[in-house]
PDB file of C-alpha atoms in Angstrom:
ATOM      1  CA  UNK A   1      52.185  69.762   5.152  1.00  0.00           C
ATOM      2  CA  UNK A   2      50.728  66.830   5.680  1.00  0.00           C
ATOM      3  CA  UNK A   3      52.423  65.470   2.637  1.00  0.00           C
ATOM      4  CA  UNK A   4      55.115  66.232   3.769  1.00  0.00           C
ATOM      5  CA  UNK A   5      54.717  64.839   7.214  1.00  0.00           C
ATOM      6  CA  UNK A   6      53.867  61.029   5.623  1.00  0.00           C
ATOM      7  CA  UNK A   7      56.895  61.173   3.230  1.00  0.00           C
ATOM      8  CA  UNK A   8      58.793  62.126   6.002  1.00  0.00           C
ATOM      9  CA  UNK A   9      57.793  58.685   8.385  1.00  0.00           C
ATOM     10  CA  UNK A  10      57.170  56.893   5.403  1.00  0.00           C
ATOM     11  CA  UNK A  11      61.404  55.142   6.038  1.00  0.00           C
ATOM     12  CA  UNK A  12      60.177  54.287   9.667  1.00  0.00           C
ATOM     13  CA  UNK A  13      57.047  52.333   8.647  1.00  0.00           C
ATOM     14  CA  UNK A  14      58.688  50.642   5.826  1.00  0.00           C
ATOM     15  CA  UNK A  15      60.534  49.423   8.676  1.00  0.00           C
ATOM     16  CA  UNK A  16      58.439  48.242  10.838  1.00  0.00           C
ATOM     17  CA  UNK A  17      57.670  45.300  11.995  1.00  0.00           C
ATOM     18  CA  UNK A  18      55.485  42.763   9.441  1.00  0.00           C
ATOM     19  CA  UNK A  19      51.921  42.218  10.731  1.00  0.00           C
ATOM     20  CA  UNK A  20      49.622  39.061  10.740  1.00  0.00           C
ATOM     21  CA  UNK A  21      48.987  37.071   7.896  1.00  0.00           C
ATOM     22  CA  UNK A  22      46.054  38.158   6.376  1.00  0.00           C
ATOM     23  CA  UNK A  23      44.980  34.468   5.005  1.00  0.00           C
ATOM     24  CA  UNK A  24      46.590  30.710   6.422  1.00  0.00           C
ATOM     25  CA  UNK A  25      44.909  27.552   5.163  1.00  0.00           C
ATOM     26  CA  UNK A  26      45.822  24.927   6.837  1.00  0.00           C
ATOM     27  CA  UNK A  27      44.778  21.364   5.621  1.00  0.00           C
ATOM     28  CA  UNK A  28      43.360  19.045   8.619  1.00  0.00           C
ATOM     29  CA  UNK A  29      43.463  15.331   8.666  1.00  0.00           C
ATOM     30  CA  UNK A  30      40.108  14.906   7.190  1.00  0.00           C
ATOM     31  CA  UNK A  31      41.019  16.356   3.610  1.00  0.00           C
ATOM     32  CA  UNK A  32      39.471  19.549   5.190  1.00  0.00           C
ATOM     33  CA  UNK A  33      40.647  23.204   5.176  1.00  0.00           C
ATOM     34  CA  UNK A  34      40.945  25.414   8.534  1.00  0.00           C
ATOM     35  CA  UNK A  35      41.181  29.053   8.362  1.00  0.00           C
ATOM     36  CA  UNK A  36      43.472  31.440  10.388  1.00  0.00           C
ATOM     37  CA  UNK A  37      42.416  33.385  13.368  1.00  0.00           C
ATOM     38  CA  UNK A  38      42.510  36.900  11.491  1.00  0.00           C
ATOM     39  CA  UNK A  39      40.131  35.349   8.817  1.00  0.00           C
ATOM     40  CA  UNK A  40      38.178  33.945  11.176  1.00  0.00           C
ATOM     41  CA  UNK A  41      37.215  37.403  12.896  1.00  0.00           C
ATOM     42  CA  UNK A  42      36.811  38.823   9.689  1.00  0.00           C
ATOM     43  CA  UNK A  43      34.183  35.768   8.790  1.00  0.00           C
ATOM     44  CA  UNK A  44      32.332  36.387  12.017  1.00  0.00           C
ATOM     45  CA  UNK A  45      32.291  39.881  11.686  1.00  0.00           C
ATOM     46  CA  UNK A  46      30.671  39.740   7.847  1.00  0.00           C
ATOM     47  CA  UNK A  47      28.383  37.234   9.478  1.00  0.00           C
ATOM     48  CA  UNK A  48      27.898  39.697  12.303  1.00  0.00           C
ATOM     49  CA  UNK A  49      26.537  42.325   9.868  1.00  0.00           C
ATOM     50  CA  UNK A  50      24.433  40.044   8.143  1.00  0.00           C
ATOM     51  CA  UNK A  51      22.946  39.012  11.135  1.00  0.00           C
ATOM     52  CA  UNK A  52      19.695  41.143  11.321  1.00  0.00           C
ATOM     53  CA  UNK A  53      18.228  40.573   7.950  1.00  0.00           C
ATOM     54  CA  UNK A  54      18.733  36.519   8.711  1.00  0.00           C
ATOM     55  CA  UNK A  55      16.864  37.397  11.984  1.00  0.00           C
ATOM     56  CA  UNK A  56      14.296  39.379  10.530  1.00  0.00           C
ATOM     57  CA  UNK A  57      13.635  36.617   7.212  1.00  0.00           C
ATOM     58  CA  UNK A  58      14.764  33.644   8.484  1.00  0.00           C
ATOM     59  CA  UNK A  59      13.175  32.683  11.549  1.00  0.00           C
ATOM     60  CA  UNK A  60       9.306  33.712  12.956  1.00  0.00           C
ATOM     61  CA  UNK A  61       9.804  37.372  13.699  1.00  0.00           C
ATOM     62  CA  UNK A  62       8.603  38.776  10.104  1.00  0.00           C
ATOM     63  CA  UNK A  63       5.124  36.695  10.885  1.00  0.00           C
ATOM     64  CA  UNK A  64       4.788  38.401  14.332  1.00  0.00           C
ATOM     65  CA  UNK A  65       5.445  41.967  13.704  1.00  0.00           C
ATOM     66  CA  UNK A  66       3.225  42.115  10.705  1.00  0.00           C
ATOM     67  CA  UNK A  67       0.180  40.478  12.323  1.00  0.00           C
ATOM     68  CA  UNK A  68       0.811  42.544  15.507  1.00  0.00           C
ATOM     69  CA  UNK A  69       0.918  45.533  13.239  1.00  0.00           C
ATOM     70  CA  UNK A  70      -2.259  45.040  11.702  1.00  0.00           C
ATOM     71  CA  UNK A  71      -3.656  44.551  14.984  1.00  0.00           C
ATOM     72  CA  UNK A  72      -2.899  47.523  16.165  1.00  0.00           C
ATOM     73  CA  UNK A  73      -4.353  49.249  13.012  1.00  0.00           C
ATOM     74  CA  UNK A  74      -7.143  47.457  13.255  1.00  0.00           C
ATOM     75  CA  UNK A  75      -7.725  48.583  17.080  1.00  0.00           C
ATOM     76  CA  UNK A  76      -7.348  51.898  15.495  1.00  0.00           C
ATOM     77  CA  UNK A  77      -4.758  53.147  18.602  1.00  0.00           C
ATOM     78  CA  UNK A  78      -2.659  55.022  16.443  1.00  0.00           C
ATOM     79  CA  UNK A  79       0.726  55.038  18.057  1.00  0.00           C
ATOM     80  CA  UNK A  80      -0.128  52.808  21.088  1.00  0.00           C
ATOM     81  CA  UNK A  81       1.203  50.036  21.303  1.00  0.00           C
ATOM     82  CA  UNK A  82       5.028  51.731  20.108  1.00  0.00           C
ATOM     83  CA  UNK A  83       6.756  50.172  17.308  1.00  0.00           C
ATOM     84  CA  UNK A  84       9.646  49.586  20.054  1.00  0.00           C
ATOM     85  CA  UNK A  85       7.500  47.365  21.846  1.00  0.00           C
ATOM     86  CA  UNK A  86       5.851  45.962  18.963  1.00  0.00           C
ATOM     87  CA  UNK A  87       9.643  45.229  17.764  1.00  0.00           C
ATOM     88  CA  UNK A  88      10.679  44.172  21.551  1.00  0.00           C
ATOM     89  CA  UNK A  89       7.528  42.041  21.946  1.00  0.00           C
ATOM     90  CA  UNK A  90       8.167  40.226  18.302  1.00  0.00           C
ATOM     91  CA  UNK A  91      11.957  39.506  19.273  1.00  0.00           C
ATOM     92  CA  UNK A  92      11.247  38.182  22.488  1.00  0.00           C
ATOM     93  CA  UNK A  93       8.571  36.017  21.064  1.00  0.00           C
ATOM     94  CA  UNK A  94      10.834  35.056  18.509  1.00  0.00           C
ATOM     95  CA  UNK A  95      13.004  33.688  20.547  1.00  0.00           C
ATOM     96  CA  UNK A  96      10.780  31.583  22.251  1.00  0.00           C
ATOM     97  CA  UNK A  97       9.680  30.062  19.026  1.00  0.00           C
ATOM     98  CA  UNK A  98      12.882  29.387  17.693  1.00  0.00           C
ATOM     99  CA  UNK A  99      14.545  28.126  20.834  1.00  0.00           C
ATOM    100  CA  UNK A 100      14.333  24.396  20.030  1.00  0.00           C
ATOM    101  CA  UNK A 101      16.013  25.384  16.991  1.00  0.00           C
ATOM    102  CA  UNK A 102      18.766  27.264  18.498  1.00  0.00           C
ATOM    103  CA  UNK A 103      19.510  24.382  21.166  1.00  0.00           C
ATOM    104  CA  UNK A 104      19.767  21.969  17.818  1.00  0.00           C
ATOM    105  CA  UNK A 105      22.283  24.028  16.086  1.00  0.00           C
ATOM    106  CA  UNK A 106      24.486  24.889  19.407  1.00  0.00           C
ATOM    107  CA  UNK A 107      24.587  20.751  20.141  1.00  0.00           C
ATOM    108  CA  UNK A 108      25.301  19.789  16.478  1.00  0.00           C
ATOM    109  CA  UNK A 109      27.287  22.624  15.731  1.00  0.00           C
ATOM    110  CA  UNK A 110      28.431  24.969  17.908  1.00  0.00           C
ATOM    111  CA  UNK A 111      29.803  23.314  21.048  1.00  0.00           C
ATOM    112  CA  UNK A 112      31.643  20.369  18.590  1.00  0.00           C
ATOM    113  CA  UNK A 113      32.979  23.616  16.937  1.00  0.00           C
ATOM    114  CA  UNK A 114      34.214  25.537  19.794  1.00  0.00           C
ATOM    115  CA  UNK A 115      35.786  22.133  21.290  1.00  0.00           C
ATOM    116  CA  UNK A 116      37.714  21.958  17.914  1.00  0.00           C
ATOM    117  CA  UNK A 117      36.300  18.404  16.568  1.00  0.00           C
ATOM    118  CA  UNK A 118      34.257  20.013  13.749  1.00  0.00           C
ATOM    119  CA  UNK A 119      36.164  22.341  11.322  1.00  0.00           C
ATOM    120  CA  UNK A 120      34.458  26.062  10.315  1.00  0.00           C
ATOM    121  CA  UNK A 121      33.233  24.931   7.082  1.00  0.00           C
ATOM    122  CA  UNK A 122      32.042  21.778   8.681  1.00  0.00           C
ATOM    123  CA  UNK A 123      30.321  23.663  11.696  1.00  0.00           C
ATOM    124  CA  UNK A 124      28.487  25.690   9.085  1.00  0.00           C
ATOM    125  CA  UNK A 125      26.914  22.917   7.142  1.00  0.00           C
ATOM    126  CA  UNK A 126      25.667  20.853  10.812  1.00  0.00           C
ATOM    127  CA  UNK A 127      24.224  24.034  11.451  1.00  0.00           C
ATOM    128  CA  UNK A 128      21.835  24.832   8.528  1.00  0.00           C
ATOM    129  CA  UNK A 129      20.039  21.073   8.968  1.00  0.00           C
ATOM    130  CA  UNK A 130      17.974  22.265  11.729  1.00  0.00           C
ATOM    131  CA  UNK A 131      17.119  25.919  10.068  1.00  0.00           C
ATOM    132  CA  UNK A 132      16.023  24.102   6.829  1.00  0.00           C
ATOM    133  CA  UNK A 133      14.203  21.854   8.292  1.00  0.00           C
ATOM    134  CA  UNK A 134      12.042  24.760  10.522  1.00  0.00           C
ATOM    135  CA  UNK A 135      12.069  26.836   7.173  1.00  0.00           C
ATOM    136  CA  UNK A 136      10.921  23.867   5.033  1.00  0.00           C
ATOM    137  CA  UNK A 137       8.051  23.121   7.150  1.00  0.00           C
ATOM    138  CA  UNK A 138       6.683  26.569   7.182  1.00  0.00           C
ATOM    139  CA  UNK A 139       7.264  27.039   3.123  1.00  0.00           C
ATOM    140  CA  UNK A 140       4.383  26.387   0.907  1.00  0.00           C
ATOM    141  CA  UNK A 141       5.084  24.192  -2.157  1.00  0.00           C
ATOM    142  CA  UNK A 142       3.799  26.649  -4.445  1.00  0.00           C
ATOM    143  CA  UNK A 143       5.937  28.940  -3.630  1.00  0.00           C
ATOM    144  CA  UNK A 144       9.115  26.802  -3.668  1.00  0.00           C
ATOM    145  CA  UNK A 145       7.872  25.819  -7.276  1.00  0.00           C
ATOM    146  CA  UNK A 146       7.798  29.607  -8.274  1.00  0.00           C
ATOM    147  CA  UNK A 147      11.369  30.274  -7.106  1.00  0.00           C
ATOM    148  CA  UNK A 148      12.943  26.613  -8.995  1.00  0.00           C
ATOM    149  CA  UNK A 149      11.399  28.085 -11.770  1.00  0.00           C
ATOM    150  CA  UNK A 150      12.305  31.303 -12.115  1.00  0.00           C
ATOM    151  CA  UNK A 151      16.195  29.984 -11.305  1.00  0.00           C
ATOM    152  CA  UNK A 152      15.853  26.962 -13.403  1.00  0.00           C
ATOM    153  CA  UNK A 153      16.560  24.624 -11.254  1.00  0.00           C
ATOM    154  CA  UNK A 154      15.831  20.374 -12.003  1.00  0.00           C
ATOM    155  CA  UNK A 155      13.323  18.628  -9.727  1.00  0.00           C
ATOM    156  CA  UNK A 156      14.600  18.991  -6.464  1.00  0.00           C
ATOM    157  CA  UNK A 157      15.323  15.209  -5.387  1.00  0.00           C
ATOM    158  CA  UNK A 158      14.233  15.347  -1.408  1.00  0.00           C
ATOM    159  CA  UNK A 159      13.563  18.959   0.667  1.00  0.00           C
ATOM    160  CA  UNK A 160      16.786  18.132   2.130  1.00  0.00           C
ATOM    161  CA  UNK A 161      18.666  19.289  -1.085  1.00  0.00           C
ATOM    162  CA  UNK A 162      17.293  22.263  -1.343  1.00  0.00           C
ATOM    163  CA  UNK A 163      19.659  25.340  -1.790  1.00  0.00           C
ATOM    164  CA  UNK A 164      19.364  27.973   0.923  1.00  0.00           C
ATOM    165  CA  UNK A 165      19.485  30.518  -2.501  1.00  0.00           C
ATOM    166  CA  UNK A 166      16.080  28.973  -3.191  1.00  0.00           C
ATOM    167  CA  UNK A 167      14.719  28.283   0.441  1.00  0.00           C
ATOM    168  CA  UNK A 168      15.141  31.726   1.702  1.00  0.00           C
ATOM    169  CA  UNK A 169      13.392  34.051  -1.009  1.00  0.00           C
ATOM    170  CA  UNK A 170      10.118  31.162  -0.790  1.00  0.00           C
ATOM    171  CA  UNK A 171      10.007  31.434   3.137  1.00  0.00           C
ATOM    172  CA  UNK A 172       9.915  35.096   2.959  1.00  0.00           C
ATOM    173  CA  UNK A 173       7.189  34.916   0.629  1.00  0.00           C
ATOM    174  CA  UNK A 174       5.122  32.281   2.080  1.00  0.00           C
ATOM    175  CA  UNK A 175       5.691  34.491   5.938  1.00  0.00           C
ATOM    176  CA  UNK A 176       4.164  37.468   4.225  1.00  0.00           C
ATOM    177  CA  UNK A 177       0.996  35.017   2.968  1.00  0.00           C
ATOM    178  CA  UNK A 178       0.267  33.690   6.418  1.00  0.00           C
ATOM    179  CA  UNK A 179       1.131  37.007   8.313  1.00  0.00           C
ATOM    180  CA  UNK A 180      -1.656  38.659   6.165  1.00  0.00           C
ATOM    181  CA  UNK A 181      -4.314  35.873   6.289  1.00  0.00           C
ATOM    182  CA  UNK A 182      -3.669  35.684  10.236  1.00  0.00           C
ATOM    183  CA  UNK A 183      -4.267  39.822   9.625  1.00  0.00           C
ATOM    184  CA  UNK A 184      -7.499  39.216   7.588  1.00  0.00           C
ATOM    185  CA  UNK A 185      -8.699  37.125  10.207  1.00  0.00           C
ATOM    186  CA  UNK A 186      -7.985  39.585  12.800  1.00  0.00           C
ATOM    187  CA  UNK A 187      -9.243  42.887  11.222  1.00  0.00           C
ATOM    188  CA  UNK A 188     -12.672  41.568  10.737  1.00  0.00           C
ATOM    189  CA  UNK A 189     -14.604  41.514  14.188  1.00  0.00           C
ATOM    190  CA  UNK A 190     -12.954  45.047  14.416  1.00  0.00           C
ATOM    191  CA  UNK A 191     -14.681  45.840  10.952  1.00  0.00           C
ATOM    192  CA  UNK A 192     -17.706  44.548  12.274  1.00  0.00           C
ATOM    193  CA  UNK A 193     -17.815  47.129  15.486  1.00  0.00           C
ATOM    194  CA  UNK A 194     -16.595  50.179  13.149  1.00  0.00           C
ATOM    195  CA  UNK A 195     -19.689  49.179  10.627  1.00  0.00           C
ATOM    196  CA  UNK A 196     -22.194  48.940  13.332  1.00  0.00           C
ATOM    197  CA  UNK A 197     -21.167  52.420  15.537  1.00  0.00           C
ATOM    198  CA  UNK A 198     -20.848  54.181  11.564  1.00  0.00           C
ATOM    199  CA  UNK A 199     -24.522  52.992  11.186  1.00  0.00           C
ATOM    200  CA  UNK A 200     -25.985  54.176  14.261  1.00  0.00           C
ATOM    201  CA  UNK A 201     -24.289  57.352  14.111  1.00  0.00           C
ATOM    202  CA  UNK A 202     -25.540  58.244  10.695  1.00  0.00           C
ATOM    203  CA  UNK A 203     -29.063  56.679  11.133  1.00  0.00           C
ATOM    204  CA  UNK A 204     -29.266  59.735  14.490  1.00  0.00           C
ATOM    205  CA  UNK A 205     -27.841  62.522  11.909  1.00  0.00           C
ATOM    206  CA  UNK A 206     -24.366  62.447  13.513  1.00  0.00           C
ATOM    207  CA  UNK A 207     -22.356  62.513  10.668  1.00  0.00           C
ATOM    208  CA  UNK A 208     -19.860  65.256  11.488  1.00  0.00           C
ATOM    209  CA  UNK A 209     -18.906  62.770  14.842  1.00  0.00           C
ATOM    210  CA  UNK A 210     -16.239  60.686  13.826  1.00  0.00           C
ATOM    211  CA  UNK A 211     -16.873  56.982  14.007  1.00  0.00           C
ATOM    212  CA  UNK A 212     -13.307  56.104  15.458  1.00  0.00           C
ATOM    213  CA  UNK A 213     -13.809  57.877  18.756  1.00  0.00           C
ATOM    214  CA  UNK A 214     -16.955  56.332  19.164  1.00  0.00           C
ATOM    215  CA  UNK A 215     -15.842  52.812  18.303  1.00  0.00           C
ATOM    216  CA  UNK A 216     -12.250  52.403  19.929  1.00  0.00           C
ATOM    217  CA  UNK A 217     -13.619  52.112  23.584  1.00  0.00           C
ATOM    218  CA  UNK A 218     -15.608  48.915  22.293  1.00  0.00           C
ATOM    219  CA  UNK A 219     -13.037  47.938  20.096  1.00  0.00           C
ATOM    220  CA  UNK A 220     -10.759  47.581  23.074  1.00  0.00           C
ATOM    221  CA  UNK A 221     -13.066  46.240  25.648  1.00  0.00           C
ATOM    222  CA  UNK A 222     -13.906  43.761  23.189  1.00  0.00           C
ATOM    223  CA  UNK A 223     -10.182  42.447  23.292  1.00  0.00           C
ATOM    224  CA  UNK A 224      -9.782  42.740  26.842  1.00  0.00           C
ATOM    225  CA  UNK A 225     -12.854  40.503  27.172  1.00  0.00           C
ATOM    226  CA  UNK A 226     -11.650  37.716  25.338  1.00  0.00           C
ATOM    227  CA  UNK A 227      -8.072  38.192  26.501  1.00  0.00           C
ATOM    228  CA  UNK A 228      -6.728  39.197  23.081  1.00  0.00           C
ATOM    229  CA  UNK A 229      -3.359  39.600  23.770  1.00  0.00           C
ATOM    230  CA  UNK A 230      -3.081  36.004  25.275  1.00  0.00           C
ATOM    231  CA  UNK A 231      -5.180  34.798  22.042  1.00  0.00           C
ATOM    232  CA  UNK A 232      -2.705  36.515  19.565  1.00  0.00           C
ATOM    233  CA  UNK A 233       0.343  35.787  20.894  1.00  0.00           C
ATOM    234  CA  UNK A 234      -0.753  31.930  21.745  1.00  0.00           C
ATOM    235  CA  UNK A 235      -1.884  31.689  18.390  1.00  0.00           C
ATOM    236  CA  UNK A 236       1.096  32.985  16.012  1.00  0.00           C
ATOM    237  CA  UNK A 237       3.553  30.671  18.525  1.00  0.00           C
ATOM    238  CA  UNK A 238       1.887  27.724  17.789  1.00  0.00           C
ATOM    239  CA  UNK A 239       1.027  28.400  13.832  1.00  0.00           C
ATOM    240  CA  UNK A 240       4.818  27.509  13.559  1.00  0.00           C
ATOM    241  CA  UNK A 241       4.444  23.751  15.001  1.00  0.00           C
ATOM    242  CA  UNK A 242       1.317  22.955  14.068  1.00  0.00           C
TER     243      UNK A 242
END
């Protein structure tokens, strides 16, 4: 039936009405190219999709919500804080990080874009200056070197030059070196209080209590005392501009 029912309207669609053009280049005075409107949405909608794995590797949030989850199982609080506020708290704080790089990008790029004196292809390369240069100054060398390598590329004239194809993969890598030395750091005084309370307990022949239970209430007085939240937080936002 329904066969039937498509072969049967398939005269009236043939004779409908043409839609929009999929694809118009148009060539602007500069020697540029300029992209239709339907191309356009489709563009920003890829983009769109794309957009949480670039906010998740590309800016500070990977740092945050690995140091604040090794915190937290360091505190030994299970569940508490929630990975939606551990998630909420790392956006939020990512933002704040990255907002001198998100005014840069919507002055050189965005606003000249939207009041048509930049073209999209145009826009797009005034806008990944500022990322690099955030990017660059949080990758380590080393790790830059291993990537060039491995896709065989020449010395790299100036950091300027480097390919985002290279840049990304080595920032990644370099965020997950920091976040777990920051984590290191962290875990340690924490270490310290489980040792001591595990000691105790065994030296008085309590060794069916569980050290945990013993241990969390000075675990988190310990961070309330020195303000650890404050600390933390303070901390990973200025690693990033130090």
């Amino acid at each position: 039936m329904k066969l039937l029912f498509i072969l049967f309207l398939f005269p009236v669609i043939s004779q409908a009405a043409p839609g929009l053009e999929v694809i118009t280049v148009t060539t602007t005075e500069g020697g540029g190219q300029s992209y239709s409107l339907t191309i356009q949405i489709l563009l920003f909608m890829t983009a769109m999709s794309l957009l949480p794995g670039a906010l998740m590797m590309m800016t500070s949030f990977a740092r945050i919500v690995i140091v604040l989850g090794i915190l937290r199982q360091a505190l030994g609080t299970a569940q508490t804080p929630s990975n939606q506020i551990l998630i909420g708290l790392s956006l939020f704080l990512t933002f704040f990080i990255m907002a001198p790089v998100f005014d840069e990008i919507n002055t050189v790029a965005v606003q000249p874009y939207l009041n048509e004196e930049l073209s999209t292809t145009r826009a797009f390369e005034k806008a990944q200056v500022p990322l690099r240069e955030f990017m660059l100054a949080q990758t380590r060398d080393n790790d830059l070197k291993l990537f060039a390598d491995i896709a065989g590329y020449e010395e790299i004239e100036s950091p300027e030059q480097t390919p985002f194809s290279l840049l990304m993969p080595a920032f990644a890598t370099s965020e997950l070196k920091t976040a777990f030395q920051i984590g290191f750091l962290l875990f340690i005084p924490f270490l310290i209080i489980d040792l001591v309370v595990a000691s105790v307990l065994m030296s008085m022949g309590m060794m069916m209590l569980s050290p945990l239970i013993i241990s969390l209430p000075f675990k988190i007085m310990l961070f309330v005392l020195v303000d650890g939240w404050a600390l933390v937080l303070g901390t990973l936002a200025s690693s990033f501009y130090t």
